[in-house]
XYZ file of C-alpha atoms in Angstrom:
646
model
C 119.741 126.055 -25.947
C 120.219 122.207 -26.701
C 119.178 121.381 -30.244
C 116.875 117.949 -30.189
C 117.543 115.495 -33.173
C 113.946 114.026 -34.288
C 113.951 110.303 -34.065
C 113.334 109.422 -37.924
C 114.892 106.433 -39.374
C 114.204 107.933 -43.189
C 116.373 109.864 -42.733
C 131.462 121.090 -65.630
C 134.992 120.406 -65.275
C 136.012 122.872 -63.122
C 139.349 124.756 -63.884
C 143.209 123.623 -62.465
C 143.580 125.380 -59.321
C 146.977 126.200 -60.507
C 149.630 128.747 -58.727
C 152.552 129.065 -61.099
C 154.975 131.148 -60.724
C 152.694 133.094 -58.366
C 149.441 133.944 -60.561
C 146.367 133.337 -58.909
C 143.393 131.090 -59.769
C 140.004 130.100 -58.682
C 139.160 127.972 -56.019
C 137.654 124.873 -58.087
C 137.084 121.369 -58.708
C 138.990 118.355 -60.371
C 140.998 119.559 -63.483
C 139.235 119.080 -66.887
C 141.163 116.075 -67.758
C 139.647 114.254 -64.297
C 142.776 114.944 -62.104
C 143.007 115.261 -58.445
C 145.274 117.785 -57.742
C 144.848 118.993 -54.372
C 144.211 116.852 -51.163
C 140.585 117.260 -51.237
C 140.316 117.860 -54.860
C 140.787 121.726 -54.702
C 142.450 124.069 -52.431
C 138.916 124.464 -50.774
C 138.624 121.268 -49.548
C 135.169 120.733 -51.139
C 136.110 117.015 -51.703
C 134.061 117.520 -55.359
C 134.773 116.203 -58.710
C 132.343 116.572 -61.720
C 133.163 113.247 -63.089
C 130.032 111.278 -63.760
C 131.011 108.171 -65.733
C 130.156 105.591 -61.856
C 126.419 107.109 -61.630
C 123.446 105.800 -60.110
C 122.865 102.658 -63.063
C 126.371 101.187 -62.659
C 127.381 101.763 -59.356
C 126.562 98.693 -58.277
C 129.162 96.606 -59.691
C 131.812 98.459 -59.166
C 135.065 96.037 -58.166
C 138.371 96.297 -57.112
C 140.587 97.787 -60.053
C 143.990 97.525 -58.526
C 145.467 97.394 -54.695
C 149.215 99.057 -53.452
C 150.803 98.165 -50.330
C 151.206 101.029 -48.091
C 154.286 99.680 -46.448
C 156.973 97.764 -48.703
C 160.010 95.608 -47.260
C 162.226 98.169 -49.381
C 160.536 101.238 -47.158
C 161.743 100.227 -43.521
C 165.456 100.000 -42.278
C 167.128 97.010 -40.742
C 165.391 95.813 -37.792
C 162.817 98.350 -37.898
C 158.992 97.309 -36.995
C 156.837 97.834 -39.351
C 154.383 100.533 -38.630
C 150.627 100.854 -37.733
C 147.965 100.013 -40.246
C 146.475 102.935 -38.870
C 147.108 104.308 -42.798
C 145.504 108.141 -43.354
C 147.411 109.010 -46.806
C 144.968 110.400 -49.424
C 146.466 110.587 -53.215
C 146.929 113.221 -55.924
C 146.604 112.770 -59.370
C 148.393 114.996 -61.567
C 149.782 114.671 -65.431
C 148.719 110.991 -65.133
C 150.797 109.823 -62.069
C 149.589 109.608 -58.703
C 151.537 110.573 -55.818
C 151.159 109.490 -52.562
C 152.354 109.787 -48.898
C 152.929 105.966 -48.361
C 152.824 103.827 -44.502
C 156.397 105.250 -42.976
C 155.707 109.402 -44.589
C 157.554 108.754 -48.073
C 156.474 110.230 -51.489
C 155.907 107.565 -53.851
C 154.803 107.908 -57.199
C 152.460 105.234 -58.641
C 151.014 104.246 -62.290
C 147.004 105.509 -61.776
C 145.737 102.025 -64.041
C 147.912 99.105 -62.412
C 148.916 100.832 -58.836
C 152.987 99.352 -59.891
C 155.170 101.707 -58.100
C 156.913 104.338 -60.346
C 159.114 106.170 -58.098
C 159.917 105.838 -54.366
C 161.442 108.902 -52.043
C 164.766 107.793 -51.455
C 165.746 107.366 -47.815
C 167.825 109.859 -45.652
C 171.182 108.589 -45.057
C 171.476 110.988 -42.071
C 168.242 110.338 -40.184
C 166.088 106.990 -39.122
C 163.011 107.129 -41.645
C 159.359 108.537 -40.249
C 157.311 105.535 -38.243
C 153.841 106.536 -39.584
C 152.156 107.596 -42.454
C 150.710 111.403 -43.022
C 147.228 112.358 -44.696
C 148.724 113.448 -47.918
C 151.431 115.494 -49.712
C 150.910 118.707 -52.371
C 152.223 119.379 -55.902
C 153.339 122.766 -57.780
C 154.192 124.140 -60.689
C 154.251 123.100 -64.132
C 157.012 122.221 -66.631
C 160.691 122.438 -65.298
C 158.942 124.322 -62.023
C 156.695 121.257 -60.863
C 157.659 120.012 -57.474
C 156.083 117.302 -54.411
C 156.152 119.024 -51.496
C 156.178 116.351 -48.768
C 157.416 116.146 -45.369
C 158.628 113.440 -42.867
C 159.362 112.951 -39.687
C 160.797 116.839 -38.992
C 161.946 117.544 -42.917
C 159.711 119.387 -46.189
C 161.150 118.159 -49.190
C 160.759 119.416 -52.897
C 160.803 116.357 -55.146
C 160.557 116.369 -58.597
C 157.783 114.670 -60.117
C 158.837 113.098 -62.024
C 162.199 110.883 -60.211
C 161.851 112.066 -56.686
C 164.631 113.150 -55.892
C 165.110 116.519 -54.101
C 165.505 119.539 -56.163
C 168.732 120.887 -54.314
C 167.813 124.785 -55.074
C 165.120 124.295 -52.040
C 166.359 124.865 -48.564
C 169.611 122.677 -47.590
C 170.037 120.246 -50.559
C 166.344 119.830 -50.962
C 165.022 119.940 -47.739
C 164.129 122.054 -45.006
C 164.424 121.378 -41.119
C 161.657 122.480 -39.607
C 162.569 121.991 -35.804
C 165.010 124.698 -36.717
C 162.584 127.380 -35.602
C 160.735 125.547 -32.223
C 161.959 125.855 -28.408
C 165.813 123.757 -28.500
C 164.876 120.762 -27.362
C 161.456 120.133 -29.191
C 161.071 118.502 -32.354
C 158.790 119.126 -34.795
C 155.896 116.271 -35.902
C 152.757 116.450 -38.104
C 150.716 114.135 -40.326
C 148.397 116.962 -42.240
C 149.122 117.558 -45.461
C 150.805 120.552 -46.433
C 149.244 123.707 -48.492
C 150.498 125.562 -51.149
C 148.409 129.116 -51.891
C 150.289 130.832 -54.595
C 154.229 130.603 -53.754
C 154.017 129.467 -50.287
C 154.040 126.260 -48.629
C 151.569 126.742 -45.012
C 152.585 124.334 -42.178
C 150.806 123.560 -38.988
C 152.172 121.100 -36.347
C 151.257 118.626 -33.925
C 151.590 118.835 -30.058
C 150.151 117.945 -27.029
C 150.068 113.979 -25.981
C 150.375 113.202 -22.290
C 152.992 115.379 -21.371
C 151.017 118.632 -21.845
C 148.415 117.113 -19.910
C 150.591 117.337 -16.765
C 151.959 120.788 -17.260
C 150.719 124.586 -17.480
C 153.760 125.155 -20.170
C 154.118 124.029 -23.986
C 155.564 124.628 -27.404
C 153.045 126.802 -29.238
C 151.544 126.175 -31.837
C 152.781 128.553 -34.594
C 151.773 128.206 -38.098
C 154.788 128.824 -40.451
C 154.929 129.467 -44.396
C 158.311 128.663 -46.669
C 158.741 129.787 -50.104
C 157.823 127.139 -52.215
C 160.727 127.498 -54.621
C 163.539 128.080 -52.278
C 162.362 127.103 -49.005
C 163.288 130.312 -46.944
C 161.387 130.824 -44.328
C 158.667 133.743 -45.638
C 156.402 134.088 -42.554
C 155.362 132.527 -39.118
C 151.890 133.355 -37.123
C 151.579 133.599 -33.614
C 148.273 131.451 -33.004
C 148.824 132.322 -29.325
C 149.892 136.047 -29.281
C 153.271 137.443 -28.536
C 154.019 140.636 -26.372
C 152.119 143.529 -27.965
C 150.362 141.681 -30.262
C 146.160 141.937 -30.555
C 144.775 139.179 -28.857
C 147.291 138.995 -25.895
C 144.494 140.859 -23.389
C 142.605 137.856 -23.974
C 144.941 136.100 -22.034
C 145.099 137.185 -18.060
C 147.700 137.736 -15.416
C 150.187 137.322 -19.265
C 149.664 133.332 -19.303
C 150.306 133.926 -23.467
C 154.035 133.538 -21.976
C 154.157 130.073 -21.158
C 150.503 128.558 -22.477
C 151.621 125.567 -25.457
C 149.406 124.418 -28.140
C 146.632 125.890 -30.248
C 148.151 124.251 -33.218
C 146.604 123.472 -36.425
C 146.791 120.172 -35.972
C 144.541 119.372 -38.802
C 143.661 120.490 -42.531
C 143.683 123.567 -44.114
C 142.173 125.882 -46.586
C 142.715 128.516 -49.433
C 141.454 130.698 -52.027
C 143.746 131.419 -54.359
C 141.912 134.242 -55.728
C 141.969 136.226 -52.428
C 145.480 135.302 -51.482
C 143.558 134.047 -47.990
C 144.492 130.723 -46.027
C 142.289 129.748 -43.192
C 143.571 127.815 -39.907
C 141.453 125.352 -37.929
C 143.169 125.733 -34.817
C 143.127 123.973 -31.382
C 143.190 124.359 -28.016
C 145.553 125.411 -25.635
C 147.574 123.353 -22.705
C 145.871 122.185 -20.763
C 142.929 120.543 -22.733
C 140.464 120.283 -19.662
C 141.797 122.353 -17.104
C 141.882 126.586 -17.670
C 142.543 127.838 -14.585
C 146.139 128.943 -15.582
C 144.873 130.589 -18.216
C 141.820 132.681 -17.556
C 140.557 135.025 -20.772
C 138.681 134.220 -23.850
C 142.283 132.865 -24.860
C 142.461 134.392 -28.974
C 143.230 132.558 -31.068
C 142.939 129.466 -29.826
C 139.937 127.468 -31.271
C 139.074 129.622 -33.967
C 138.819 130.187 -37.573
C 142.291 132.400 -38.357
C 142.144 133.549 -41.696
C 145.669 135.345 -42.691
C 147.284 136.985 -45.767
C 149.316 134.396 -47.723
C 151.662 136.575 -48.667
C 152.466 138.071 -45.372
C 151.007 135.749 -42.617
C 149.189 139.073 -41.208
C 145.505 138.043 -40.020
C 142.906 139.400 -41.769
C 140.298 138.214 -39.362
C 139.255 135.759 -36.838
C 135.942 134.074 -35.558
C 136.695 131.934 -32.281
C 134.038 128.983 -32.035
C 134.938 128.203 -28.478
C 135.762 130.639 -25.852
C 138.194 129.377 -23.505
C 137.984 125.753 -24.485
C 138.180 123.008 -21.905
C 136.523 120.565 -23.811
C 138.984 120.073 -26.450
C 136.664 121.187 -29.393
C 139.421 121.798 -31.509
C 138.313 122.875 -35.154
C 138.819 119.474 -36.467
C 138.957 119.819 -40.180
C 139.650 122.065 -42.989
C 137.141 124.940 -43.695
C 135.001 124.635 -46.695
C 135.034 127.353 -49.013
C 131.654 127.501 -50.795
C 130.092 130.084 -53.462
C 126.597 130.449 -52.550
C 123.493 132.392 -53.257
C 121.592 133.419 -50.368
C 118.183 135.599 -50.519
C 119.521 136.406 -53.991
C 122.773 137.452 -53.375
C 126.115 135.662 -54.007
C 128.509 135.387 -51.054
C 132.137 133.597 -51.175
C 131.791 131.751 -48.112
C 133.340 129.542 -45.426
C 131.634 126.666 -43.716
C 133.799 125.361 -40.458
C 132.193 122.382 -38.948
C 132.895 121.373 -35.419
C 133.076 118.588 -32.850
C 130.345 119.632 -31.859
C 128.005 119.106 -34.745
C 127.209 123.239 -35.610
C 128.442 124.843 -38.964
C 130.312 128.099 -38.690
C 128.817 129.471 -41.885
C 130.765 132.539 -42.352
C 131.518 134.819 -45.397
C 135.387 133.659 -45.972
C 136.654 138.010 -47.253
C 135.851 138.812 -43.720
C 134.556 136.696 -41.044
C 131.185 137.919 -40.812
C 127.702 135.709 -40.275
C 125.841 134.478 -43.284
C 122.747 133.662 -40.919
C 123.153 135.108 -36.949
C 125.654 133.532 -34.254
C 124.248 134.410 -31.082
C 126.569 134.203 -28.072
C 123.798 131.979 -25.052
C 124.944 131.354 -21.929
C 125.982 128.250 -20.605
C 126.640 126.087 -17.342
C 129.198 127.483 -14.905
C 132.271 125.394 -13.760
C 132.600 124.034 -10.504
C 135.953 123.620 -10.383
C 138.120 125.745 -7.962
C 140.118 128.187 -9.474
C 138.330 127.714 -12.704
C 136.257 130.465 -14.664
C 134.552 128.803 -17.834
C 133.349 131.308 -19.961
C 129.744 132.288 -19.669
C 128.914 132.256 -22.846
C 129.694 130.481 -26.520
C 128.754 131.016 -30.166
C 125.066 129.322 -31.260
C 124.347 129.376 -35.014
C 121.052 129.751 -35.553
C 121.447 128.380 -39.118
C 122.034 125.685 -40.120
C 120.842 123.149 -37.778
C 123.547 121.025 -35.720
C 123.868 117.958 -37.127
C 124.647 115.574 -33.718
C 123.155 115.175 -30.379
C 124.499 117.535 -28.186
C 125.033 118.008 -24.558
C 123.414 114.892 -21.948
C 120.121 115.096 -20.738
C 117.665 112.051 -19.121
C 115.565 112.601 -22.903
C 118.940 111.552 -24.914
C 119.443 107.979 -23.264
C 118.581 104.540 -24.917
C 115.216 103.660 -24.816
C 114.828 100.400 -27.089
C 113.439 98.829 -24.090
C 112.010 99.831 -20.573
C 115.078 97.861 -19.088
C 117.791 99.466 -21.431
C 116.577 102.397 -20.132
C 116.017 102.106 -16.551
C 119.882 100.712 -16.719
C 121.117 103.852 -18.790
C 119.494 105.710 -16.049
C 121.553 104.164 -13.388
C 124.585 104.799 -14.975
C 124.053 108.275 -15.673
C 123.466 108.510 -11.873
C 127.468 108.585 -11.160
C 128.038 111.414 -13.518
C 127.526 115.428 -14.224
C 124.894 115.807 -17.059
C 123.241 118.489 -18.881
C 123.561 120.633 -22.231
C 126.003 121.383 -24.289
C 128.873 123.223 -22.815
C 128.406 121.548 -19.404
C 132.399 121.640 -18.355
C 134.591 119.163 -16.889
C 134.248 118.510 -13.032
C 136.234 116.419 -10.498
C 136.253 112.376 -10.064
C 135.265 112.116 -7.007
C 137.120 108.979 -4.620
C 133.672 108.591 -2.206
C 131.085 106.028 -3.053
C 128.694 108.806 -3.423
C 130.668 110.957 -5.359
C 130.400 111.674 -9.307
C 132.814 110.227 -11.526
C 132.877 113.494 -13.688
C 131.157 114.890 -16.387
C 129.729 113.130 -19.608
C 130.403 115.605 -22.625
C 128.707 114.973 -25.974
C 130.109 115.049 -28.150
C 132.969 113.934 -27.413
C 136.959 114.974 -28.278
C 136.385 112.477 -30.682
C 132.758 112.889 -31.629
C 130.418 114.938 -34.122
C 132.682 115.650 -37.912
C 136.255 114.501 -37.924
C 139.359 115.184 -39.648
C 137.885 113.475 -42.768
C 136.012 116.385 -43.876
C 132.403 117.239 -45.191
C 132.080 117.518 -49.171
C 129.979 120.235 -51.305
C 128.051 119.857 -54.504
C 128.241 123.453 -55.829
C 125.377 122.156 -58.447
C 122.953 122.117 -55.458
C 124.378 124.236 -52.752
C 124.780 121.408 -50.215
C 126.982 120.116 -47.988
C 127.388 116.740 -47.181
C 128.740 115.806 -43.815
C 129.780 112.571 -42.105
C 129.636 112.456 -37.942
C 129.853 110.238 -34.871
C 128.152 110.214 -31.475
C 131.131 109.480 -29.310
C 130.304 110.663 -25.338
C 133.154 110.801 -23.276
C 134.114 111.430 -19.474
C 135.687 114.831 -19.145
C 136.971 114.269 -15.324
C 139.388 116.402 -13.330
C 141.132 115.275 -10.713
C 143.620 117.290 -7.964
C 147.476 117.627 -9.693
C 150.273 115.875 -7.827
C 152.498 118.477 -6.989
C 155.296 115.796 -7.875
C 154.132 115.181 -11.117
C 152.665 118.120 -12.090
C 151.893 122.516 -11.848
C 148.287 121.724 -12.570
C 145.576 122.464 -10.006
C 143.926 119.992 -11.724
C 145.003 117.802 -14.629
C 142.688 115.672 -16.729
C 142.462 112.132 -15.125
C 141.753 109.924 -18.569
C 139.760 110.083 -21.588
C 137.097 106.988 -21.097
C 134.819 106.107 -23.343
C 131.304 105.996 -21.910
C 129.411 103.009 -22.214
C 125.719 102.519 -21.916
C 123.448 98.999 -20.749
C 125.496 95.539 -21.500
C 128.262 97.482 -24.078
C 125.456 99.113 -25.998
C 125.685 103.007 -26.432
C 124.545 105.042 -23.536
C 122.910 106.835 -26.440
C 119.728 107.371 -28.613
C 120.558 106.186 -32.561
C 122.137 106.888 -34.873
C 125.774 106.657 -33.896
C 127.022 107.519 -36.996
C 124.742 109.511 -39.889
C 125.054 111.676 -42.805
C 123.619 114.872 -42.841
C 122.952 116.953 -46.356
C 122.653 120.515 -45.305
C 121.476 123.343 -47.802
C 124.006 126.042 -47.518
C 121.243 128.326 -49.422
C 118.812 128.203 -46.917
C 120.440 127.341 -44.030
C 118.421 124.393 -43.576
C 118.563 120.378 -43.411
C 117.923 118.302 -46.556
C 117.635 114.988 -44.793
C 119.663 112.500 -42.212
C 120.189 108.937 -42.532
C 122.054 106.731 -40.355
C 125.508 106.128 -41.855
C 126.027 102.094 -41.105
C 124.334 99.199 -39.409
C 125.512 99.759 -36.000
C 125.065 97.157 -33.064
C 121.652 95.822 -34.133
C 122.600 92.391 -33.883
C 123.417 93.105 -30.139
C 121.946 90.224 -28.447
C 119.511 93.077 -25.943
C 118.084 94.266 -29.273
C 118.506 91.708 -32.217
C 114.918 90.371 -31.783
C 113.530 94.074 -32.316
C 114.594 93.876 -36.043
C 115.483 97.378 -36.055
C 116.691 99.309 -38.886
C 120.687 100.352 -39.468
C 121.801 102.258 -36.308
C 124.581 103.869 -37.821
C 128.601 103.002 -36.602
C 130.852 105.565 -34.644
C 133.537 105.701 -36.484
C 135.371 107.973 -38.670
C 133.641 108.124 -42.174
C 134.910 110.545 -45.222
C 132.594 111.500 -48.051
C 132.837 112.697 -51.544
C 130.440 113.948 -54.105
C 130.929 113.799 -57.563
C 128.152 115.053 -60.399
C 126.133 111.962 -60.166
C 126.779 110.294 -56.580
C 127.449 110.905 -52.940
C 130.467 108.322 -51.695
C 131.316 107.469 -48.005
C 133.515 104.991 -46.365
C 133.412 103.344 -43.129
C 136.278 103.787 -41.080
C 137.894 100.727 -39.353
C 138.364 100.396 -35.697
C 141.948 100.718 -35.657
C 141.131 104.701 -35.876
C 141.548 106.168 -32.733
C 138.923 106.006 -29.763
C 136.450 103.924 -31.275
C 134.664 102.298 -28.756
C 133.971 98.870 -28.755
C 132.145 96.900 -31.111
C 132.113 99.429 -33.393
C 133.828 100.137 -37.103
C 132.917 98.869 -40.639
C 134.437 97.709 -43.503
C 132.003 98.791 -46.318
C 132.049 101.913 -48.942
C 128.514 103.003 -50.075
C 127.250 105.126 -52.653
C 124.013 107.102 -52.101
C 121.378 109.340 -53.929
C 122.317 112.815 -53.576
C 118.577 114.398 -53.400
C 117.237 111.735 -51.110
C 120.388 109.531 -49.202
C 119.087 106.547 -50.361
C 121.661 103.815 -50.586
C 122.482 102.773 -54.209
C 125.614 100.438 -53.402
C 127.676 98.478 -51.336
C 131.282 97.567 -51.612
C 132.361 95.296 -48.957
C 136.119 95.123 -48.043
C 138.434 93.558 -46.049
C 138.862 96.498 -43.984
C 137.690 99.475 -42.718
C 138.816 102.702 -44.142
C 141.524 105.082 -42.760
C 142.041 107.832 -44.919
C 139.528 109.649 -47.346
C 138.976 108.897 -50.990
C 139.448 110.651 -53.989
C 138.502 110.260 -57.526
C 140.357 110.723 -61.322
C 139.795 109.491 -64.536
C 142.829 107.940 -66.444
C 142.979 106.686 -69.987
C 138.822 106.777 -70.321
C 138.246 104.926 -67.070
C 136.914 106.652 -63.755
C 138.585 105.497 -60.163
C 137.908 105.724 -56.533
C 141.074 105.223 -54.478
C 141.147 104.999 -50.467
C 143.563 103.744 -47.598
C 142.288 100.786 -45.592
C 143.955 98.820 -42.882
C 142.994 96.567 -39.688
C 144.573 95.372 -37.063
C 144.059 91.837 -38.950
C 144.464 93.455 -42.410
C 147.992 95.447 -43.838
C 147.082 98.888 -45.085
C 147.017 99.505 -48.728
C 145.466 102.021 -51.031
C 142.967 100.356 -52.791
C 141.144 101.719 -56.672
C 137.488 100.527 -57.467
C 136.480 100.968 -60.868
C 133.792 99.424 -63.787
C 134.495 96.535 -65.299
């Protein structure tokens, strides 16, 4: 049941998805005239543009065409701090502007050849201004209709394109509260970037932090809709069913009453054509700990794919039953065209923390290739019932490590590995699917269980990208283990039997990974065949560790959080910093490399000052071609930055 990595170290313009004035249109590329209009190019987040003017002969001296601060003395109030560098914005380029969420979650508008500031949002006069930035914005409409739809701290906005200032027809002058509709008393935050399919704007939300790790309850995590012109409020889906609605039986003794979360947290997807949006969704409160919540728990950690025009599901495929390993869906679903055994299929490919690809036929749920439902390790935690089986795609291949096992653990030298031995001593190990199990306090006693991947392990929020030329799907992951340990709830603190203790990174011998190579890779998969293309290892990783520097190994590959896209001639990925979130120590990168597509051969190297945080796109303006992505450090202030030719 676990999937073994082999040890290898080889390892035409599409049409304007445009919805105006509620036609439909394809799901597609970058416009014709080398535009950007959606957040990863298209409303299928196929992070693909059929520009080919960087290709494999000049890549190589690319430079750096232009930089823009992501965080301006103009943007913050009086006093107020300036934010984290921790900057995930991702631009559009539409009619020769780009537009941009910047470092505090304000639109700005910005000349695509100089990066000058056009346009800024203007600030609220009635509330502070957002403390972070978000992973992008949308635009819709042409002509006298076009509109940014942005949102910040707890607002959506309509802007026009071409001031910013709010078009006052939408919602209250322009805006839209969108705590309005939550539990008085919560408030509502996000940093996705919101979808328009057709005439609707699709929002998701963000909840959990440390408070839901102490309680049974929490907000859910509905997924609401607004009219794009006038803001009312068109639809809003249960992700965790309501009385009388299908999915509440998978939800025993009626926990669906006070259970929190599920949220779409991350990306989304539509086609246009079909009028479908798909949700990644999450899991439900508490992350680690089910007990509470016995069932299958629909629709929790699952593909959702609903009606855009009425929010009514159309179907559902959950990739974790009753999740306590926090394997939310952690990125938008791909929507890819393919032709398999001769036969076209408009298809969906959901990748996972956990390294599989849901590859499923996007009109109605079903399997390209088999999903057989294996069983897997029992819980034994009191009060808990994991469930005894979960999905296992027997096409394509996972592309991480997965689960623990003695085989898995550093082995560079007969020392590393009799010391990653000892340390896996104090844990739970086994295959994937092994659940969480309590810290003990005895000097005997395990410590809990090591799940890999980890919460923040396998693909990331940053997407995979598809070359529809070839049928293959490029995607960018991380070996990130982590301790999933339970220990008893205080009854003073919390109405948990159990509550998750912490989230700590696992390390392996003297700070290296506890870990075979590579940490971080890139994995082509043919979505034809089902099949792998080739791996490489994605970075140079901790070979210069003093334990391992004299073996003169190849690149390891870094855990962190890279984003990739594929344009007619190249394959692009960045190398996220180590300001992102739970990277452990000693890793992060501050380079962006272009490879061969057929092979993954390296073809360049751009190094930066820092590592990048958000995911790149690519437009042509005035003859020239661009690559534009947010970096930042915690020694270096984010900024967007554009590589071009010379």
């Amino acid at each position: 049941m676990k999937w073994r990595m082999r040890r290898s170290w080889g390892w035409a313009a599409g049409a304007l998805c445009l919805a105006v004035c509620g036609a439909t249109a394809l799901v597609s590329g970058a416009g014709a005239e080398g535009e950007w209009r959606y957040y990863s190019g298209d409303n299928g987040a196929r992070k693909y543009s059929p520009l080919d003017q960087i290709n494999a002969e000049n890549v190589g001296t690319l430079r750096v065409a232009w930089r823009h601060a992501a965080v301006e003395p103009v943007d913050l109030a009086p006093e107020q701090p300036k934010p984290s560098n921790l900057f995930r914005s991702t631009p559009l380029m539409v009619n020769g502007v780009l537009y941009a969420s910047n470092g505090v979650g304000s639109a700005v508008a910005i000349d695509p050849a100089t990066g000058q500031s056009i346009w800024r949002q203007p600030p609220d006069t009635d509330t502070p201004p957002g403390f972070t930035s978000n992973r992008g914005l949308a635009y819709w409409g042409e002509g006298a209709d076009a509109r940014i739809i942005t949102h910040r701290t707890h607002f959506l906005y309509a802007l026009d394109p071409k001031t910013g200032a709010r078009i006052k027809t939408f919602g209250q002058g322009g805006r839209i509260d969108l705590s309005a509709d939550m539990t008085p008393g919560e408030t509502f935050a996000w940093t996705s970037a919101p979808l328009v399919v057709r005439d609707v704007v699709v929002m998701g939300m963000a909840l959990g932090g440390q408070d839901s790790a102490q309680k049974k309850e929490g907000e859910p995590g509905h997924v609401r809709a607004y009219d794009v012109r006038t803001g009312k409020l068109r639809w809003t889906f249960h992700v965790i069913p309501q009385n009388r609605e299908p999915g509440v039986e998978t939800w025993e003794e009626e926990a669906w009453r006070f259970i929190g979360a599920g949220n779409v947290w991350s990306l989304m997807s539509a086609d246009d054509d079909l009028g479908y949006v798909y949700l990644p969704t999450t899991s439900p409160t508490n992350d680690m700990y089910g007990g509470h919540r016995r069932g299958s728990n629909l629709y929790t950690t699952s593909i959702v794919c609903l009606d855009a025009k009425t929010g009514k599901r159309v179907w559902h495929f959950q990739t974790v039953h009753h999740d306590l390993f926090d394997y939310d869906n952690p990125s938008a679903p791909v929507l890819v065209d393919l032709t398999v055994d001769g036969r076209p299929i408009k298809a969906l490919v959901q990748m996972t923390k956990q390294g599989f690809a849901f590859v499923l036929d996007r009109r109605n749920g079903k399997p390209v290739w088999p999903i057989e439902e294996r069983p897997v390790p029992k819980s034994t935690v009191p009060g808990e019932q994991a469930w005894p089986t979960q999905p296992f795609p027997t096409k394509p291949p996972p592309v991480e490590w997965q689960g623990v096992l003695e085989e898995n653990l550093i082995d560079f030298t007969p020392e590393l590995r009799a010391e990653a031995l000892e340390i896996v001593k104090q844990y739970v190990i086994g295959p994937l699917y092994t659940p969480p199990s309590i810290e003990g306090s005895g000097p005997t006693d395990k410590k809990g269980t090591i799940q890999n991947p980890g919460s923040v392990g396998g693909p990331d929020w940053t997407g995979s990208a598809f070359d529809p030329d070839t049928q293959t799907l490029y995607v960018t992951s991380m070996t990130n283990p982590f301790v999933a340990n339970l220990v008893p709830g205080d009854p003073k603190q919390t109405n948990l039997r159990y509550r998750a203790s912490r989230r700590q990174l696992i390390e392996g011998p003297r700070g290296l990974p506890l870990l075979k190579p590579p940490y971080g890779r890139i994995t082509a998969l043919d979505l034809g065949q089902g099949t792998l293309r080739w791996t490489i290892a994605n970075g140079d990783g901790p070979r210069d560790h003093p334990a391992i520097k004299h073996l003169n190994l190849p690149p390891l590959g870094d855990t962190v959080r890279s984003a990739p896209l594929v344009t007619k001639t190249l394959l692009f990925a960045t190398e996220g910093d180590a300001i992102n979130i739970r990277t452990p120590p000693g890793m992060g990168g501050q380079s962006f490399r272009a490879f061969d597509k057929a092979t993954g051969k390296m073809l360049a190297k751009i190094d930066l000052e820092a590592g990048a945080t958000g995911a790149p796109m690519t437009y042509l303006f005035k003859g020239k071609q661009y690559i534009v992505f947010a970096i930042g450090s915690r020694r270096h202030d984010a900024e967007f930055v554009a590589l071009s030719l010379p």
